[in-house]
Amino acid sequence: MVAQIAEARQVCLSLDRLIAEANLRTRLEWDGQTLSLLEAIQLAKDLRQTIAEYKALGERPRVTRAKAGGFLRETSELLEVAQYDPAWYQREAERLMRRVIRLSRLIDRINETVTIDFPAARKYMMLDDDGD
């Protein structure tokens, strides 16, 4: 059993390497640039991270009222004013979301055309005698 698990791990590592090589070899056009599939996938991840940050900034109100306790129970009203325009970040997050969706669809379309020669797959797949 241990030997079978070790063999399966080796097969998985081999498949990971083949996928990485295919992702480096395969190219696509995006924003006037030729990117490898690997670069495009990383760009999509980076855009999603930026979107999350922009959404968080866009959710904050422009002005927030807060009460602060002072010496001897004095209270004063404080205004916290954002030094940026939250609406701009909301709009920019939406614009980037549309871009990352287009990029992800392009990546998916390209991925559907990529083939990898992986003979070890036959061992792990249920194929009939004709190979279908």
Coordinates of C-alpha atoms in Angstrom, one line a residue:
M1 CA 0.0 0.0 0.0
V2 CA 2.8 2.4 0.9
A3 CA 4.5 1.7 -2.4
Q4 CA 1.3 2.4 -4.3
I5 CA 0.9 5.7 -2.5
A6 CA 4.5 6.7 -3.3
E7 CA 4.0 5.7 -6.9
A8 CA 0.8 7.8 -7.1
R9 CA 2.6 10.8 -5.6
Q10 CA 5.3 10.5 -8.3
V11 CA 2.7 10.3 -11.0
C12 CA 1.0 13.4 -9.6
L13 CA 4.3 15.3 -9.5
S14 CA 5.0 14.3 -13.1
L15 CA 1.5 15.5 -14.1
D16 CA 2.1 18.8 -12.2
R17 CA 5.3 19.3 -14.1
L18 CA 3.7 18.6 -17.5
I19 CA 0.9 21.0 -16.7
A20 CA 3.4 23.7 -15.7
E21 CA 5.3 23.2 -18.9
A22 CA 2.2 23.4 -21.0
N23 CA 1.1 26.5 -19.2
L24 CA 4.5 28.1 -20.0
R25 CA 4.4 27.0 -23.6
T26 CA 0.8 28.0 -24.3
R27 CA 0.4 31.7 -25.3
L28 CA -2.5 34.1 -25.4
E29 CA -3.1 37.7 -26.4
W30 CA -4.2 40.1 -23.6
D31 CA -4.1 43.9 -23.6
G32 CA -1.8 44.0 -26.6
Q33 CA 0.7 41.6 -25.0
T34 CA 1.5 38.0 -25.6
L35 CA 1.4 36.2 -22.2
S36 CA 2.0 32.6 -21.3
L37 CA -0.9 30.9 -19.8
L38 CA 1.0 30.8 -16.5
E39 CA 1.4 34.6 -16.6
A40 CA -2.3 35.1 -17.4
I41 CA -3.4 32.9 -14.5
Q42 CA -1.1 34.9 -12.1
L43 CA -2.5 38.1 -13.6
A44 CA -6.1 37.0 -12.9
K45 CA -5.1 36.1 -9.3
D46 CA -3.5 39.5 -8.8
L47 CA -6.5 41.3 -10.3
R48 CA -8.8 39.4 -7.9
Q49 CA -6.7 40.5 -5.0
T50 CA -6.8 44.1 -6.1
I51 CA -10.6 43.8 -6.5
A52 CA -10.9 42.6 -3.0
E53 CA -8.8 45.5 -1.7
Y54 CA -10.8 48.0 -3.8
K55 CA -14.1 46.6 -2.6
A56 CA -13.0 47.0 1.0
L57 CA -12.0 50.6 0.4
G58 CA -15.2 51.3 -1.5
E59 CA -17.4 50.0 1.3
R60 CA -16.2 52.6 3.8
P61 CA -18.3 55.7 4.1
R62 CA -16.8 59.0 3.1
V63 CA -17.5 60.5 6.6
T64 CA -18.0 58.5 9.8
R65 CA -19.2 60.0 13.1
A66 CA -17.8 58.7 16.3
K67 CA -18.0 59.7 19.9
A68 CA -14.9 59.8 21.9
G69 CA -14.8 59.7 25.7
G70 CA -12.6 62.3 27.3
F71 CA -11.3 63.4 30.6
L72 CA -13.9 63.3 33.4
R73 CA -16.6 61.7 31.2
E74 CA -16.6 64.5 28.7
T75 CA -17.6 63.3 25.2
S76 CA -16.8 64.9 22.0
E77 CA -18.1 64.1 18.5
L78 CA -15.4 63.2 16.0
L79 CA -15.7 63.0 12.3
E80 CA -13.5 60.6 10.5
V81 CA -13.1 61.7 6.9
A82 CA -11.7 59.4 4.3
Q83 CA -8.8 60.9 2.3
Y84 CA -10.0 59.1 -0.8
D85 CA -13.2 58.7 -2.8
P86 CA -14.8 55.4 -1.8
A87 CA -17.2 55.6 -4.9
W88 CA -14.1 55.6 -7.2
Y89 CA -12.9 52.4 -5.6
Q90 CA -16.3 50.8 -6.0
R91 CA -16.4 51.8 -9.7
E92 CA -12.8 50.6 -10.2
A93 CA -13.5 47.3 -8.5
E94 CA -16.5 46.7 -10.9
R95 CA -14.4 47.6 -13.9
L96 CA -11.6 45.3 -12.8
M97 CA -14.1 42.5 -12.2
R98 CA -15.4 42.8 -15.8
R99 CA -11.7 42.6 -17.0
V100 CA -10.9 39.6 -14.8
I101 CA -14.0 37.8 -16.0
R102 CA -13.0 38.3 -19.6
L103 CA -9.5 37.1 -18.8
S104 CA -10.7 34.0 -17.0
R105 CA -13.0 33.1 -19.9
L106 CA -10.1 33.5 -22.3
I107 CA -7.9 31.3 -20.1
D108 CA -10.7 28.7 -19.9
R109 CA -11.1 28.7 -23.7
I110 CA -7.3 28.2 -24.2
N111 CA -7.2 25.5 -21.6
E112 CA -9.8 23.5 -23.5
T113 CA -7.5 23.3 -26.5
V114 CA -4.3 22.3 -24.6
T115 CA -3.5 18.6 -24.7
I116 CA -0.8 16.9 -22.6
D117 CA 0.7 13.5 -23.4
F118 CA 0.4 11.7 -20.2
P119 CA 0.6 7.9 -20.7
A120 CA 0.3 7.2 -16.9
A121 CA -3.3 8.4 -17.1
R122 CA -4.4 5.1 -18.7
K123 CA -3.6 3.3 -15.4
Y124 CA -5.9 5.6 -13.4
M125 CA -8.8 6.0 -15.8
M126 CA -11.5 3.5 -16.6
L127 CA -11.2 2.9 -20.3
D128 CA -12.7 0.1 -22.3
D129 CA -10.6 -2.0 -24.7
D130 CA -11.0 0.5 -27.6
G131 CA -9.5 3.3 -25.4
D132 CA -12.8 5.2 -25.2

